[in-house]
JSON list of C-alpha atoms in Angstrom, two decimals:
[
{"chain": "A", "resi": 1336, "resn": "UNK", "atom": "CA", "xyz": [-33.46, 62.38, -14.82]},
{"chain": "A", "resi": 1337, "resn": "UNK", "atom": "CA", "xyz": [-34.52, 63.54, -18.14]},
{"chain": "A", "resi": 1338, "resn": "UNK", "atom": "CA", "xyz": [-30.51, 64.67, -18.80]},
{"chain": "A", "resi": 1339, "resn": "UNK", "atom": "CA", "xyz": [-28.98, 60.94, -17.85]},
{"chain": "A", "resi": 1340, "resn": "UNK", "atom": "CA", "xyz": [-32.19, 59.42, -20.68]},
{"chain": "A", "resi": 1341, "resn": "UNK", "atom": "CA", "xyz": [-30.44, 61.88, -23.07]},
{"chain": "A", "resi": 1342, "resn": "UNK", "atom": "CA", "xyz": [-26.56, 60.94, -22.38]},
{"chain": "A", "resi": 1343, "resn": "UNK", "atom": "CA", "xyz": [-27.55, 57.14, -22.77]},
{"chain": "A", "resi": 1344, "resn": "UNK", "atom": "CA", "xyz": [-29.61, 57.73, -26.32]},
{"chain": "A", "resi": 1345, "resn": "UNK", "atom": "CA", "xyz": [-26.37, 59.82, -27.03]},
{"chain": "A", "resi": 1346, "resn": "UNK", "atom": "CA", "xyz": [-23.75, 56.80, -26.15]},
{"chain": "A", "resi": 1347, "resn": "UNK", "atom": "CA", "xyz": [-26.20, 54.80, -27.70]},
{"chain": "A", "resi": 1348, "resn": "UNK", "atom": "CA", "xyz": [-26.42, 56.65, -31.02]},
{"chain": "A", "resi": 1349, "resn": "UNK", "atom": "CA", "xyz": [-22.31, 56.72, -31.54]},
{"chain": "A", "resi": 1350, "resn": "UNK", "atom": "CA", "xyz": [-21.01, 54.10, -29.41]},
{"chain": "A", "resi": 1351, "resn": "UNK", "atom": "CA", "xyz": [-24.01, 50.96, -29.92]},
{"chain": "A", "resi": 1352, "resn": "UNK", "atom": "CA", "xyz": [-23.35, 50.39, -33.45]},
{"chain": "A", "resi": 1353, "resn": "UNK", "atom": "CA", "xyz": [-19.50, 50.06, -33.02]},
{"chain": "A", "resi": 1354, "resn": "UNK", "atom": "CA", "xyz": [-19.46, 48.06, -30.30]},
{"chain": "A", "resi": 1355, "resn": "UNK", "atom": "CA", "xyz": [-22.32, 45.40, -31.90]},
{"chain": "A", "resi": 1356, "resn": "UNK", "atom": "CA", "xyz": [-20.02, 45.12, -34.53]},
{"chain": "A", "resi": 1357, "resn": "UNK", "atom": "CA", "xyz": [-17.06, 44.54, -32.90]},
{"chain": "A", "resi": 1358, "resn": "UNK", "atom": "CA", "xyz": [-19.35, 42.27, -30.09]},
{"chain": "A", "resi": 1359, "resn": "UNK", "atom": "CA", "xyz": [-20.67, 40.17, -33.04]},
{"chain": "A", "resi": 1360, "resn": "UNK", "atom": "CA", "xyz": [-17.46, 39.82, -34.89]},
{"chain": "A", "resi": 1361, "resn": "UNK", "atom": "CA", "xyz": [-15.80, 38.50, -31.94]},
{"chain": "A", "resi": 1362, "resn": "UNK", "atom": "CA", "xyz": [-18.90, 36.31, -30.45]},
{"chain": "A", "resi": 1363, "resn": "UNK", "atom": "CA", "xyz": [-18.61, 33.89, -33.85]},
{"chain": "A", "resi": 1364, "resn": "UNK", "atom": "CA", "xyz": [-14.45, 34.13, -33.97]},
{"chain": "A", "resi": 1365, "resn": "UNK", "atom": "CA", "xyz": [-14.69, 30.83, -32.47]},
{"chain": "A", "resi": 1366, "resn": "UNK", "atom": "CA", "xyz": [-12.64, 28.01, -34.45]},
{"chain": "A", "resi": 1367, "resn": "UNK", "atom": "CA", "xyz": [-14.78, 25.51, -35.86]},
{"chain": "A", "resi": 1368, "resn": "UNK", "atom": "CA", "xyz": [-12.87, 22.46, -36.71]},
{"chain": "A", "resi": 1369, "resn": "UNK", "atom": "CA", "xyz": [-15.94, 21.29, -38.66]},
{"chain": "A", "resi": 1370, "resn": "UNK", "atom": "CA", "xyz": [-15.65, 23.91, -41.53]},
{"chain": "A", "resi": 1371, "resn": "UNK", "atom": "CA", "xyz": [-13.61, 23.10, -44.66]},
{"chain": "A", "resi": 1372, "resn": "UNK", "atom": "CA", "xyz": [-10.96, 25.64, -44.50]},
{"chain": "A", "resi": 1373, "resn": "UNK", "atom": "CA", "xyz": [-9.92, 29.11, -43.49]},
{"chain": "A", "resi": 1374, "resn": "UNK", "atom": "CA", "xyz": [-11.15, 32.62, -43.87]},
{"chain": "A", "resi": 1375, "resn": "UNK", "atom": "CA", "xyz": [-7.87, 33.11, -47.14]},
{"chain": "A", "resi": 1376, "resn": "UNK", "atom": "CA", "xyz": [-8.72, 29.49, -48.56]},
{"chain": "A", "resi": 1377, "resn": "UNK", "atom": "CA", "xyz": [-11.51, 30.25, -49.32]},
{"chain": "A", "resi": 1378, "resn": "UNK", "atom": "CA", "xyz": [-11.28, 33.80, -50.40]},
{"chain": "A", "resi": 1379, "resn": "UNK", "atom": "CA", "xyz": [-8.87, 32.40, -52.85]},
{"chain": "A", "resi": 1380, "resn": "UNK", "atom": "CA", "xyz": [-11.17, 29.13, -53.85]},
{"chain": "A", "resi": 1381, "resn": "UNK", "atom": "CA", "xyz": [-14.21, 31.80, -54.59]},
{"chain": "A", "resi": 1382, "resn": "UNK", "atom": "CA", "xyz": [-11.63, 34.30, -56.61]},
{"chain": "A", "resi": 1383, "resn": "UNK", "atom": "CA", "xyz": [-10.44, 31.00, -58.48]},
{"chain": "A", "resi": 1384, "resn": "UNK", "atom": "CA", "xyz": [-14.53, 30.47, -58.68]},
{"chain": "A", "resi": 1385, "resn": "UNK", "atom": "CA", "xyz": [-15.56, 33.48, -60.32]},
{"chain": "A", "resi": 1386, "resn": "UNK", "atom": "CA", "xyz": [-12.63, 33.93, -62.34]},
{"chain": "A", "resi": 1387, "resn": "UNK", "atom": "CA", "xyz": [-11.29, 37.03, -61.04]},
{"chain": "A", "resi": 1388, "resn": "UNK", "atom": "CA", "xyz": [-7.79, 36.28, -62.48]},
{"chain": "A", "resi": 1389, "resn": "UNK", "atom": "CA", "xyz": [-6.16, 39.92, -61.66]},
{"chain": "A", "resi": 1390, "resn": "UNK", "atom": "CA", "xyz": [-7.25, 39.48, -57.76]},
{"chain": "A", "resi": 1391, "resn": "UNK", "atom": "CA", "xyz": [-5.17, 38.41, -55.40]},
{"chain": "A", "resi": 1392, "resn": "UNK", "atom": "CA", "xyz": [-5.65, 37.88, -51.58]},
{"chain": "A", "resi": 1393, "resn": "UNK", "atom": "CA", "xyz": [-2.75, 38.54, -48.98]},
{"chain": "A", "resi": 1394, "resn": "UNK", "atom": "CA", "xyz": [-2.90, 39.82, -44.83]},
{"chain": "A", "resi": 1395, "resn": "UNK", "atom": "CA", "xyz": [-2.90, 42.71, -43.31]},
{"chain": "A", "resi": 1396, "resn": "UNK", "atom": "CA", "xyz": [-3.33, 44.58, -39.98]},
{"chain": "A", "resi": 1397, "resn": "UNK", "atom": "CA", "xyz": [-5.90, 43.36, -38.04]},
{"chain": "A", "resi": 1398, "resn": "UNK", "atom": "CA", "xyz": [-9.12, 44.53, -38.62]},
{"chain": "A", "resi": 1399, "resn": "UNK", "atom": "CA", "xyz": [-8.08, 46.05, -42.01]},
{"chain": "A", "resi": 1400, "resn": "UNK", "atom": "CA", "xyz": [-9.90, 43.77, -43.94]},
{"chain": "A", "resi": 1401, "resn": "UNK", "atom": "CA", "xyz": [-11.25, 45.15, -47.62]},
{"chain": "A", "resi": 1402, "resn": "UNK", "atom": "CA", "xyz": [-10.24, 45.20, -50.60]},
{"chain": "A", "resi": 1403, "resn": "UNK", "atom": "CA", "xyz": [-7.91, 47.23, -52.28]},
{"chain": "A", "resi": 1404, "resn": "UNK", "atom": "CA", "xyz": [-9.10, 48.37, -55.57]},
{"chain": "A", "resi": 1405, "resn": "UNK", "atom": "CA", "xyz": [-6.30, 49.68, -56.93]},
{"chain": "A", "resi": 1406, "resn": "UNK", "atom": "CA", "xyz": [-3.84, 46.77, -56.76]},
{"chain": "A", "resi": 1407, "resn": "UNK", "atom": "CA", "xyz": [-6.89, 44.23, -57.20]},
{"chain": "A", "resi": 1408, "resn": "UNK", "atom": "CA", "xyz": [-6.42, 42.66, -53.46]},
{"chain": "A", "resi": 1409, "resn": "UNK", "atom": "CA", "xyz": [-8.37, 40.88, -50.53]},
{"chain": "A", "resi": 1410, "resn": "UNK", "atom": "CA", "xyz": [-6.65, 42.08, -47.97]},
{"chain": "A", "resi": 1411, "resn": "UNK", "atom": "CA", "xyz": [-7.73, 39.73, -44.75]},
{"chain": "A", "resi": 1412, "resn": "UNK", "atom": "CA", "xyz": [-6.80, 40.24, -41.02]},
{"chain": "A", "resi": 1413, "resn": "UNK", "atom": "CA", "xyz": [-4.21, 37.26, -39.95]},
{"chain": "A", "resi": 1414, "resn": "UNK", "atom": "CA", "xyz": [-7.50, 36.22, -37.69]},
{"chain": "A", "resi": 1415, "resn": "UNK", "atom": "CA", "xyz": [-9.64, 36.17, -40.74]},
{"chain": "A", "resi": 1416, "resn": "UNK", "atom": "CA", "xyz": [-6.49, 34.85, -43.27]},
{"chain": "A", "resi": 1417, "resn": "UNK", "atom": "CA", "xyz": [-5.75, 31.80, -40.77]},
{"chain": "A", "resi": 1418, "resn": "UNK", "atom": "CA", "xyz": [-9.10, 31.49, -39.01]},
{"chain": "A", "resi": 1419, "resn": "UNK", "atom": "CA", "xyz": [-11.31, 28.37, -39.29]},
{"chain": "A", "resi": 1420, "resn": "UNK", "atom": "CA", "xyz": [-14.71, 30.05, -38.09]},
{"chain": "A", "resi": 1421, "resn": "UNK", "atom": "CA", "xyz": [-17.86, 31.74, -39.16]},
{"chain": "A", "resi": 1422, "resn": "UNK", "atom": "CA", "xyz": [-16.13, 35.73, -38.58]},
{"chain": "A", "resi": 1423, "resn": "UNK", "atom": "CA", "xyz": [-13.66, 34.49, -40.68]},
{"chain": "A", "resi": 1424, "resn": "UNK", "atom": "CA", "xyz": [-15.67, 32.80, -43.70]},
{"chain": "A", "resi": 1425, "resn": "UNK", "atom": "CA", "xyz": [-18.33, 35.62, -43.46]},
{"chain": "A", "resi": 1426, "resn": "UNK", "atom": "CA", "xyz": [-15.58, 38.22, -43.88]},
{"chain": "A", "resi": 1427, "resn": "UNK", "atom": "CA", "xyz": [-13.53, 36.85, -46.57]},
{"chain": "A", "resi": 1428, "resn": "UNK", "atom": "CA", "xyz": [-16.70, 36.55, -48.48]},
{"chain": "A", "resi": 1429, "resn": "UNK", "atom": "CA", "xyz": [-17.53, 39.45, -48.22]},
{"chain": "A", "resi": 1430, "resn": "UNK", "atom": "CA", "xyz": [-14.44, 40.94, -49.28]},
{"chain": "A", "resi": 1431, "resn": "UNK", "atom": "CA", "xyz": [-14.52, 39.00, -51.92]},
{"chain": "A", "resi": 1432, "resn": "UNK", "atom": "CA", "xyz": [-17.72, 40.22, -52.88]},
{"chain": "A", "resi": 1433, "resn": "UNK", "atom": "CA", "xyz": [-16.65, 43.50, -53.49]},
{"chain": "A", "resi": 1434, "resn": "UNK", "atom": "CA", "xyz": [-13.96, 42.24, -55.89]},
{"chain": "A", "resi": 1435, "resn": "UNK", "atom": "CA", "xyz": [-16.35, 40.60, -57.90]},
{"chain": "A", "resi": 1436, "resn": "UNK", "atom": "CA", "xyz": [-18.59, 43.34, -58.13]},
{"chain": "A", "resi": 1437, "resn": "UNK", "atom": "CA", "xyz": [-15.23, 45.85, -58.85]},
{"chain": "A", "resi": 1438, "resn": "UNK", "atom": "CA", "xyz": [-14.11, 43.56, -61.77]},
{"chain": "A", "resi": 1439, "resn": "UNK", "atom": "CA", "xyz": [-17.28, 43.07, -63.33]},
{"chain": "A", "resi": 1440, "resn": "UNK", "atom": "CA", "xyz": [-17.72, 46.84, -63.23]},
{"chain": "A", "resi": 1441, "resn": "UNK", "atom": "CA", "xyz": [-21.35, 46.75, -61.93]},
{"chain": "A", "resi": 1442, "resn": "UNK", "atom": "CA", "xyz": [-22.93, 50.30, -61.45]},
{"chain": "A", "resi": 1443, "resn": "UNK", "atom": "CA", "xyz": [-23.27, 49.62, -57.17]},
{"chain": "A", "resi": 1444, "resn": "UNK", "atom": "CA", "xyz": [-19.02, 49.17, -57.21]},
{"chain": "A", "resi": 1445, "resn": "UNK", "atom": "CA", "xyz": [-18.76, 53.02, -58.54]},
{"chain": "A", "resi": 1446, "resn": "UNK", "atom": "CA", "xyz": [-19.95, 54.28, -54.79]},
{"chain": "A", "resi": 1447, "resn": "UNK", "atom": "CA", "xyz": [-17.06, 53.47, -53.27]},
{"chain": "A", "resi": 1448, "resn": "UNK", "atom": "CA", "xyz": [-14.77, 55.41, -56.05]},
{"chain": "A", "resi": 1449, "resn": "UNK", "atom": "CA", "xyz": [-17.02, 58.52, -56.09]},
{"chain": "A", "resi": 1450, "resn": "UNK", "atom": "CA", "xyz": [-17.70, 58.63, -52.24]},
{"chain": "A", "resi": 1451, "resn": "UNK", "atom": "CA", "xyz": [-14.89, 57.29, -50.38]},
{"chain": "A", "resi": 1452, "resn": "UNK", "atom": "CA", "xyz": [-12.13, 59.96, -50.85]},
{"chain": "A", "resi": 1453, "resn": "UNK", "atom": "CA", "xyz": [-14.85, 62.47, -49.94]},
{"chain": "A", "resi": 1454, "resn": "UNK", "atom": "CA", "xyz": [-15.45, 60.28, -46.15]},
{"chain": "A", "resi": 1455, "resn": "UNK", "atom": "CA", "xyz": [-11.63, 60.65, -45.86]},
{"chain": "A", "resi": 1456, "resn": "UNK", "atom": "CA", "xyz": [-11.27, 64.42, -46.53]},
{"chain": "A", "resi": 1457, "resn": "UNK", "atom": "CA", "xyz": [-14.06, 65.19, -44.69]},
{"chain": "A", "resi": 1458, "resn": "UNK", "atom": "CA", "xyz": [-12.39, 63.67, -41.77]},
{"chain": "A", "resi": 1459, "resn": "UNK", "atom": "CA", "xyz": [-9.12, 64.84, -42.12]},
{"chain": "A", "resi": 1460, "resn": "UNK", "atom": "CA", "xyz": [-11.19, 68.32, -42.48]},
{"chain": "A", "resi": 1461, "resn": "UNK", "atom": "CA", "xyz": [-12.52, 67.50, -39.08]},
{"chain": "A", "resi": 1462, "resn": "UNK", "atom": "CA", "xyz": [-9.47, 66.84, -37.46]},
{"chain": "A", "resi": 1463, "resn": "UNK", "atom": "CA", "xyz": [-7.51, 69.94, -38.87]},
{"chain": "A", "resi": 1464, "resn": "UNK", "atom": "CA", "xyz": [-10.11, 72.20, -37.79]},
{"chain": "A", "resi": 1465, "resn": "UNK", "atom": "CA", "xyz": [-10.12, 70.60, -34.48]},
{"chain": "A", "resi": 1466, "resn": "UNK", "atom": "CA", "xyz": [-6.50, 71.33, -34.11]},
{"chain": "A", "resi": 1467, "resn": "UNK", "atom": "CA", "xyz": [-6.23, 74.43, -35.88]},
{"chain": "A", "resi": 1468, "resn": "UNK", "atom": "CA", "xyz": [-9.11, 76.57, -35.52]},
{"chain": "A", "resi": 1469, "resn": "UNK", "atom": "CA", "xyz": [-7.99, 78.93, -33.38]},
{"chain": "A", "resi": 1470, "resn": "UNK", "atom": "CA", "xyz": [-4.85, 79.55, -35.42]},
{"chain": "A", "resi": 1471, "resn": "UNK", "atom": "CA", "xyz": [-7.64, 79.92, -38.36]},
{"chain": "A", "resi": 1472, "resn": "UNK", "atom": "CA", "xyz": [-9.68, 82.20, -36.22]},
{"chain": "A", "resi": 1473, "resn": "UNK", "atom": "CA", "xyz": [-7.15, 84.62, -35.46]},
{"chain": "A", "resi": 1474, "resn": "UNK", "atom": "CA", "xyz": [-5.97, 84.85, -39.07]},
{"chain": "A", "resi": 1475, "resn": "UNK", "atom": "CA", "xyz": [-8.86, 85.39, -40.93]},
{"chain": "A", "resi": 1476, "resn": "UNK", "atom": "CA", "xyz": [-10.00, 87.77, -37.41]},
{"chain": "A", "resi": 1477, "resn": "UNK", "atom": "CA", "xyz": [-13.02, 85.89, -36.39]},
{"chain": "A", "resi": 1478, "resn": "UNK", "atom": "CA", "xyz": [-13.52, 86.03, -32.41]},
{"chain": "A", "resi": 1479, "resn": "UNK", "atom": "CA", "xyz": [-13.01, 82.64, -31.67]},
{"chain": "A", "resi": 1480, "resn": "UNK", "atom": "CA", "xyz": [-15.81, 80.74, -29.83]},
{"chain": "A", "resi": 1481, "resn": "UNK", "atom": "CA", "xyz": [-15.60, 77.65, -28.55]},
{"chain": "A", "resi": 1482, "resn": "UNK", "atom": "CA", "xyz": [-19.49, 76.84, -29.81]},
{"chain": "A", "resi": 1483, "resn": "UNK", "atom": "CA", "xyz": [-18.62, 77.72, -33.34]},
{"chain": "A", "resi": 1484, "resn": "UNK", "atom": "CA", "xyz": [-15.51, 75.52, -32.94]},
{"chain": "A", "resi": 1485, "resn": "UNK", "atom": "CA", "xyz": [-17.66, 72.77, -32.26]},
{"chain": "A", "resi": 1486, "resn": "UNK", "atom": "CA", "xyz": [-20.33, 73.40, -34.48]},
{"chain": "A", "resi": 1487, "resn": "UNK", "atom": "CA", "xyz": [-17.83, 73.56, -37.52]},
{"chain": "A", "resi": 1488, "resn": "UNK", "atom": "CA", "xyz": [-16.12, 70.14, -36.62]},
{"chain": "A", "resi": 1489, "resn": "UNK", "atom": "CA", "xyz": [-19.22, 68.71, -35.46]},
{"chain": "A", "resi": 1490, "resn": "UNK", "atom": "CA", "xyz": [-20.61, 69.69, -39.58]},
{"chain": "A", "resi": 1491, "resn": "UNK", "atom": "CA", "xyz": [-17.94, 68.40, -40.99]},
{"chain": "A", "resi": 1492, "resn": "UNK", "atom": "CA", "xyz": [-17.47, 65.01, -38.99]},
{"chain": "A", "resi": 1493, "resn": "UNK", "atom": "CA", "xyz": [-21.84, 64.69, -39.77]},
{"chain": "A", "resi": 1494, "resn": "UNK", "atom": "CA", "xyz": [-21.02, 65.22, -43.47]},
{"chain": "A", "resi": 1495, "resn": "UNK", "atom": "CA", "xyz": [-18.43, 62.22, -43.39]},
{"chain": "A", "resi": 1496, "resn": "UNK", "atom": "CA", "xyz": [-21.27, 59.79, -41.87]},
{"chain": "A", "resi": 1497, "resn": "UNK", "atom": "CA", "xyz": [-23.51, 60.96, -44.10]},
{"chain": "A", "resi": 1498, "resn": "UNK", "atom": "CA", "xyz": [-20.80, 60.04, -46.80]},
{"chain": "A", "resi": 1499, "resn": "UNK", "atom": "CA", "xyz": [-20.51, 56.79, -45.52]},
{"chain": "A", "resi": 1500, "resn": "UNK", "atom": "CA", "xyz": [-24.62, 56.08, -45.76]},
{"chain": "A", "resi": 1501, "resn": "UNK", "atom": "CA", "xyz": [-24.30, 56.88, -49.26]},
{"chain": "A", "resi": 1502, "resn": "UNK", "atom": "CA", "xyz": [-21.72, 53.86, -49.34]},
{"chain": "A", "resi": 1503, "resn": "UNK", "atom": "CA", "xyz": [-23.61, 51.75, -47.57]},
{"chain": "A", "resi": 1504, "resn": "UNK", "atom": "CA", "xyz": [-25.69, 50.15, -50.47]},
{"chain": "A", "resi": 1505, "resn": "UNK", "atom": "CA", "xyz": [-22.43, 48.99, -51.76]},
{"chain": "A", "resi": 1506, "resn": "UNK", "atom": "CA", "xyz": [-21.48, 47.16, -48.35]},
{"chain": "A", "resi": 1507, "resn": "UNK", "atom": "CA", "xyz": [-25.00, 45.69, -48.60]},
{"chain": "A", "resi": 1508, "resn": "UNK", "atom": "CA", "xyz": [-24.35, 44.21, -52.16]},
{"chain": "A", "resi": 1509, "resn": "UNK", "atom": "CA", "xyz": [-20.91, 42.76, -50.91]},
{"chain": "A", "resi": 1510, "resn": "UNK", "atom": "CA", "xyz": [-22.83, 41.34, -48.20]},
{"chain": "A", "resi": 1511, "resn": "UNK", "atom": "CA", "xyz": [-26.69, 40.28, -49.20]},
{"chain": "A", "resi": 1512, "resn": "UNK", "atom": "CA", "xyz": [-26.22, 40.06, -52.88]},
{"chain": "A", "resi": 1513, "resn": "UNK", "atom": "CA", "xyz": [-22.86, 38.63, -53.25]},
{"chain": "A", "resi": 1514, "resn": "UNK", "atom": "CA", "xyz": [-21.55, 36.80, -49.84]},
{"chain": "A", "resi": 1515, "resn": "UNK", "atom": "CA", "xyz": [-24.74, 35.49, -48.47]},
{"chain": "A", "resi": 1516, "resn": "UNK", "atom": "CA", "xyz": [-25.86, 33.60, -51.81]},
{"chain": "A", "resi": 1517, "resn": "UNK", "atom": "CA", "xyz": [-22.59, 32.26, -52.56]},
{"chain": "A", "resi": 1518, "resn": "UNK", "atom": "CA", "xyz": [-22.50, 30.94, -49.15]},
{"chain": "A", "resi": 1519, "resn": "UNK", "atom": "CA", "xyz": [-25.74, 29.69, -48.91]},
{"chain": "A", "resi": 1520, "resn": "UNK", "atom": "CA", "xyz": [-26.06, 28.40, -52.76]},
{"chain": "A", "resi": 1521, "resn": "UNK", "atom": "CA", "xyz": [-22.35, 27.11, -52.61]},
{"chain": "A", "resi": 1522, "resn": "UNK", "atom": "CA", "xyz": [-23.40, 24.66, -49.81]},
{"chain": "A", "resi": 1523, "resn": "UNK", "atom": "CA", "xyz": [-20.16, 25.64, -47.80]},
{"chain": "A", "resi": 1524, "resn": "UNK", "atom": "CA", "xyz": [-21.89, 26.07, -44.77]},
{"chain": "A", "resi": 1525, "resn": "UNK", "atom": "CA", "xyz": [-24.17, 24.00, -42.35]},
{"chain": "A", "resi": 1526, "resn": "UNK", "atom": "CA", "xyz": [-27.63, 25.70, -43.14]},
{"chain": "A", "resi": 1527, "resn": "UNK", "atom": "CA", "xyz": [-27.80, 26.11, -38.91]},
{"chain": "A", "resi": 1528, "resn": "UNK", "atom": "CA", "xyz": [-25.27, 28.16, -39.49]},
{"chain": "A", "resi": 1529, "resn": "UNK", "atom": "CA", "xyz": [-26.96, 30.56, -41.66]},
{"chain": "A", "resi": 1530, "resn": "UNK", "atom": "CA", "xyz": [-28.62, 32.87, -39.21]},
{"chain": "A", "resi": 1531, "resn": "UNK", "atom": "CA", "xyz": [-25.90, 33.95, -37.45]},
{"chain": "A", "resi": 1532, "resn": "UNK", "atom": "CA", "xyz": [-23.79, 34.48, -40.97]},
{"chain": "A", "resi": 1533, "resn": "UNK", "atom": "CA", "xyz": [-26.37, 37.03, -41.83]},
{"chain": "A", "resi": 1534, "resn": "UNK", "atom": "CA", "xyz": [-25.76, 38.63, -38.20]},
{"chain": "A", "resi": 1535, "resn": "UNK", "atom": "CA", "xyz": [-22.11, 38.67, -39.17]},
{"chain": "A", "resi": 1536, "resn": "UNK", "atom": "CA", "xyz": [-22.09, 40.21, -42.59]},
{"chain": "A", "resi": 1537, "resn": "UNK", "atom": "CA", "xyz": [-24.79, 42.67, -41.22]},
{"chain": "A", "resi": 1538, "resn": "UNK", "atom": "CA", "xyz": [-21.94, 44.00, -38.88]},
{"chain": "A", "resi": 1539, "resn": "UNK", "atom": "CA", "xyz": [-19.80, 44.07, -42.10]},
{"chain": "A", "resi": 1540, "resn": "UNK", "atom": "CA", "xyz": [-22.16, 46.31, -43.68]},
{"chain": "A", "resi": 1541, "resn": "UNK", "atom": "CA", "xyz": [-21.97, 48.58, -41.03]},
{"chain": "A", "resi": 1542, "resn": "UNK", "atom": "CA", "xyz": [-18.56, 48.63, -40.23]},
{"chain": "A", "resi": 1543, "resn": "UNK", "atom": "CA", "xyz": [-17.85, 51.72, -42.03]},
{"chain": "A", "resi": 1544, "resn": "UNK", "atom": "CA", "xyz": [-21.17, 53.76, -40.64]},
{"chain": "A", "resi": 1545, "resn": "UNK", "atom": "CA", "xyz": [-20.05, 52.56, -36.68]},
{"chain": "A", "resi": 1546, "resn": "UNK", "atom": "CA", "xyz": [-16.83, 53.64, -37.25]},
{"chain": "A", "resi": 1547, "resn": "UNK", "atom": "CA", "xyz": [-17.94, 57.40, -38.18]},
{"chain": "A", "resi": 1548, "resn": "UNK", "atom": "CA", "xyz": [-19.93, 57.76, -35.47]},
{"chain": "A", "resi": 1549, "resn": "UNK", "atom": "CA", "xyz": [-17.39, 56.32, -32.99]},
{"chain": "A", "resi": 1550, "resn": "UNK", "atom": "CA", "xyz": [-15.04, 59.01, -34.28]},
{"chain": "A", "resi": 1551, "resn": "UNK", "atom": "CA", "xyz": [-17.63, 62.02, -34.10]},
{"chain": "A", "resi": 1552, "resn": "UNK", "atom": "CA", "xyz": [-17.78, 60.85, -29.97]},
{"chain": "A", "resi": 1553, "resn": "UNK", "atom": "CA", "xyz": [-14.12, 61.12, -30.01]},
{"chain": "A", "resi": 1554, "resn": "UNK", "atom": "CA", "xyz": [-13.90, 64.40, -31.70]},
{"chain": "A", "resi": 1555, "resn": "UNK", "atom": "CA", "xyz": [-16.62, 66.07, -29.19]},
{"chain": "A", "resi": 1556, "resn": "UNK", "atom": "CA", "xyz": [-14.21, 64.81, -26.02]},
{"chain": "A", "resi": 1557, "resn": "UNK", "atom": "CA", "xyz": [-12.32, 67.40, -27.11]},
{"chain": "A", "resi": 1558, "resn": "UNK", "atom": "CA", "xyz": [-14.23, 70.16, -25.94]},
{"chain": "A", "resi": 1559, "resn": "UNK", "atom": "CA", "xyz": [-14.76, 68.84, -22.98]},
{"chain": "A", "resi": 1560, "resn": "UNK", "atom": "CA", "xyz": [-11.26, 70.46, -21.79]}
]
């Protein structure tokens, strides 16, 4: 009994927060003909807003949305571009939160640039040693165990969620210190509607942090074989 409690608080642990945010995303996708405009108007009213004249806003892949800071551009999902709904206003806002905290240069935008290429090269690291490690082992003659493979990719795909924590302020800023006020101060949403906007950009905050720990799960399958 004791070993089916620990499966479940493992499932829980890597699988719950991915598939909240996914669940919550999609449970306020609904089109709601009494909102202004879509998810990319008004991404493009608040860049116009907060003068953010280098930023531009255009699609792409679905459930890509961020933005690009590099080319200076809110890139939106065609579901959040085109959508009429609270997933899609919440979103763009918050995408457009981190573009105004990128062009101003605040201190909380600098995460991102000093963290995120670390998250990625730890997981690539995780998936090349899951693929090559035995090649490795027998090169550099180290016995190969299949608990030391493990415990190696299992470090290194740890180290890129604990990567993505250290980002997480900055998703919080995009969220509670940029979307949420503009939303709520800007008047461009029913006030009813408020509650479940702060579920939503809460699942935008952690989209990053679910997604790591999804991908650890994945990894572990492996070894399974």
């Amino acid at each position: 009994m004791l070993w089916i409690f620990a499966i479940l608080l493992f499932l829980a642990l890597f699988c719950g927060p991915h598939l909240w945010v996914k669940f919550t995303l999609k449970r306020y996708a609904q089109t709601r003909n009494d909102l202004p405009g879509s998810g990319g108007e008004l991404a493009q009213h608040l860049i116009r807003r907060f003068e953010l004249n280098e930023v531009s806003v255009e699609t792409t892949q679905e459930g890509r949305d961020h933005f690009d800071i590099q080319q200076h551009k809110v890139r939106l999902s065609p579901s959040v571009f085109a959508g009429q709904s609270l997933t899609a206003v919440a979103v763009a806002s918050h995408e457009v939160g981190h573009a105004i905290a990128h062009e101003r240069q605040e201190r909380i935008a600098r995460l991102r640039v000093r963290y995120l290429p670390k998250a990625v090269f730890l997981q690539r690291l995780a998936g090349g040693l899951l693929i090559g490690w035995p090649l490795l082992s027998v090169v550099l003659h180290i016995p190969y165990l299949v608990a030391i493979h493990a415990l190696v990719v299992g470090l290194s795909g740890i180290l890129a969620v604990l990567v993505q924590v250290a980002i997480l302020p900055e998703e919080w800023d995009a969220s509670f210190h940029k979307a949420l006020p503009i939303l709520e101060e800007g008047g461009y949403l029913p006030k009813e509607d408020l509650p479940k906007v702060k579920r939503i950009l809460f699942a935008c905050a952690m989209t990053y942090v679910s997604a790591a720990l999804l991908r650890m799960l994945f990894v572990w399958r492996w070894f399974k074989r």
